[in-house]
PDB file of C-alpha atoms in Angstrom:
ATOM      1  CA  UNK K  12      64.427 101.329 130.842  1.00  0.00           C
ATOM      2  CA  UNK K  13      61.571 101.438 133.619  1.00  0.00           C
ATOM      3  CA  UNK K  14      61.788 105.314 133.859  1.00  0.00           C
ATOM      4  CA  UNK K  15      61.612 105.521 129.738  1.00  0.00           C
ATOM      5  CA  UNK K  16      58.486 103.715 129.895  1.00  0.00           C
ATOM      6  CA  UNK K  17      57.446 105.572 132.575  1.00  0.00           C
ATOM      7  CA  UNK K  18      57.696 108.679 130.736  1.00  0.00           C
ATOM      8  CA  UNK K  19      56.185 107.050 127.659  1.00  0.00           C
ATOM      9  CA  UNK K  20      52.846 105.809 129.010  1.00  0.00           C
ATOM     10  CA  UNK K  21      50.344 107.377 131.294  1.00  0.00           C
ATOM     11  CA  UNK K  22      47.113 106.347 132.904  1.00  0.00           C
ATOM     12  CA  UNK K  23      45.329 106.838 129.537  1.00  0.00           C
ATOM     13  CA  UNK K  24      47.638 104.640 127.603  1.00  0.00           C
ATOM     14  CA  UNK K  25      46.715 102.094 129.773  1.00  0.00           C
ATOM     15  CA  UNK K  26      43.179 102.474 129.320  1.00  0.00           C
ATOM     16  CA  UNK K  27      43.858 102.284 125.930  1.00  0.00           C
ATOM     17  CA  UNK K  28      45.368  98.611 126.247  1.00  0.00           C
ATOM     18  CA  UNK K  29      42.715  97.172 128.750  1.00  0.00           C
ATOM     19  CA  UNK K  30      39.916  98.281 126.045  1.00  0.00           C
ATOM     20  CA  UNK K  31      41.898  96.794 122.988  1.00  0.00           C
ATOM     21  CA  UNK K  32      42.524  93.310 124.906  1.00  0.00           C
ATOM     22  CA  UNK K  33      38.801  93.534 125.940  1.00  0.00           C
ATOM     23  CA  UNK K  34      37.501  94.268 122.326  1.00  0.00           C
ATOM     24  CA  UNK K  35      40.187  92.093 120.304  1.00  0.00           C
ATOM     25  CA  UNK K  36      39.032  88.997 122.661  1.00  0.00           C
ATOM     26  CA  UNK K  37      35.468  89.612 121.594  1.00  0.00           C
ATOM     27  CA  UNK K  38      35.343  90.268 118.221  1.00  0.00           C
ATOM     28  CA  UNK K  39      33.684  87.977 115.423  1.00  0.00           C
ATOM     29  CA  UNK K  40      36.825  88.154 113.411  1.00  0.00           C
ATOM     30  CA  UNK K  41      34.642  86.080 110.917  1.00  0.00           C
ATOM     31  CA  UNK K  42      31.812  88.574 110.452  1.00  0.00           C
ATOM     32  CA  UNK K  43      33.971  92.165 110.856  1.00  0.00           C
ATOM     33  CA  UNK K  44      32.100  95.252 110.996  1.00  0.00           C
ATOM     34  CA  UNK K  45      33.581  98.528 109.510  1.00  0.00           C
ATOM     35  CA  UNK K  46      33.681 100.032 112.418  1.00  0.00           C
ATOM     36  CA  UNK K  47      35.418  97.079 113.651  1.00  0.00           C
ATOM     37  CA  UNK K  48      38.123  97.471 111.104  1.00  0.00           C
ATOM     38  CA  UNK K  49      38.447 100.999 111.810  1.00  0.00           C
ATOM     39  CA  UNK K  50      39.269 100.373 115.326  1.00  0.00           C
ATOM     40  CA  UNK K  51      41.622  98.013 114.547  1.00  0.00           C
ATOM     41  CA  UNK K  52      43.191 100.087 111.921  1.00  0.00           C
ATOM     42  CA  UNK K  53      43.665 103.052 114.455  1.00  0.00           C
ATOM     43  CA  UNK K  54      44.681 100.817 117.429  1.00  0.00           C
ATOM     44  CA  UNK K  55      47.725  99.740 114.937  1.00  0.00           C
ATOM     45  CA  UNK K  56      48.249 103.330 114.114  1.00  0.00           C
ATOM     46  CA  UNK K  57      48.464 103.877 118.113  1.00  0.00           C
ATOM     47  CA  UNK K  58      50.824 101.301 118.516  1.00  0.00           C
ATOM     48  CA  UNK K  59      53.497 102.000 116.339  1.00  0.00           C
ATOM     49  CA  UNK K  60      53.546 105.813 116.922  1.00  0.00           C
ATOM     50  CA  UNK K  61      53.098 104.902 120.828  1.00  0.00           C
ATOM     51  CA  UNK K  62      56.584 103.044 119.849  1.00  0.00           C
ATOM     52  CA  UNK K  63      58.119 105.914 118.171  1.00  0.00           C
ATOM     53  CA  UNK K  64      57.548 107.779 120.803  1.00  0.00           C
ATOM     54  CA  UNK K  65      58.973 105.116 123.172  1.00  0.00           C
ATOM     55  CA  UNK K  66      61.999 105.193 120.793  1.00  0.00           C
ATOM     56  CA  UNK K  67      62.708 108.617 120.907  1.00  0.00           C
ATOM     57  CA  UNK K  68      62.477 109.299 124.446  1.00  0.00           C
ATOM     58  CA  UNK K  69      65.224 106.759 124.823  1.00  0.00           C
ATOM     59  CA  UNK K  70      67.146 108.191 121.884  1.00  0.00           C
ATOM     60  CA  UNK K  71      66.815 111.025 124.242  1.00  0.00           C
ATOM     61  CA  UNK K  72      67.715 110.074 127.313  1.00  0.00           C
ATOM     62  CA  UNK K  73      70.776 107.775 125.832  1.00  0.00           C
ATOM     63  CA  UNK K  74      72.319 110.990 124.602  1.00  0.00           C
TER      64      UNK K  74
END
């Protein structure tokens, strides 16, 4: 499973992840901006096709 996720992720992807924990910890989720919303929005976008992609490389490498 290690060398799936190894395939799956690179250095960018985590970049990714240390900026969305960073921003999602300081957000004013009482007062959102748009732009706020947007980049929440997209991060979920990012997420689940990040997990397709994690779900066909093991589809993959399974068969």
């Amino acid at each position: 499973m290690l060398e799936i996720l190894k395939k799956a992720f690179d250095k960018f992807d985590g970049l990714i992840i240390l900026a969305a924990i960073f921003l999602f910890y300081h957000f004013d989720y009482d007062n959102l901006s748009m732009l706020d919303k947007i980049y929440i929005a997209s991060f979920g976008a990012w997420a689940i096709m990040k997990g397709i992609r994690v779900y066909i490389i093991f589809k993959n490498e399974k068969g």
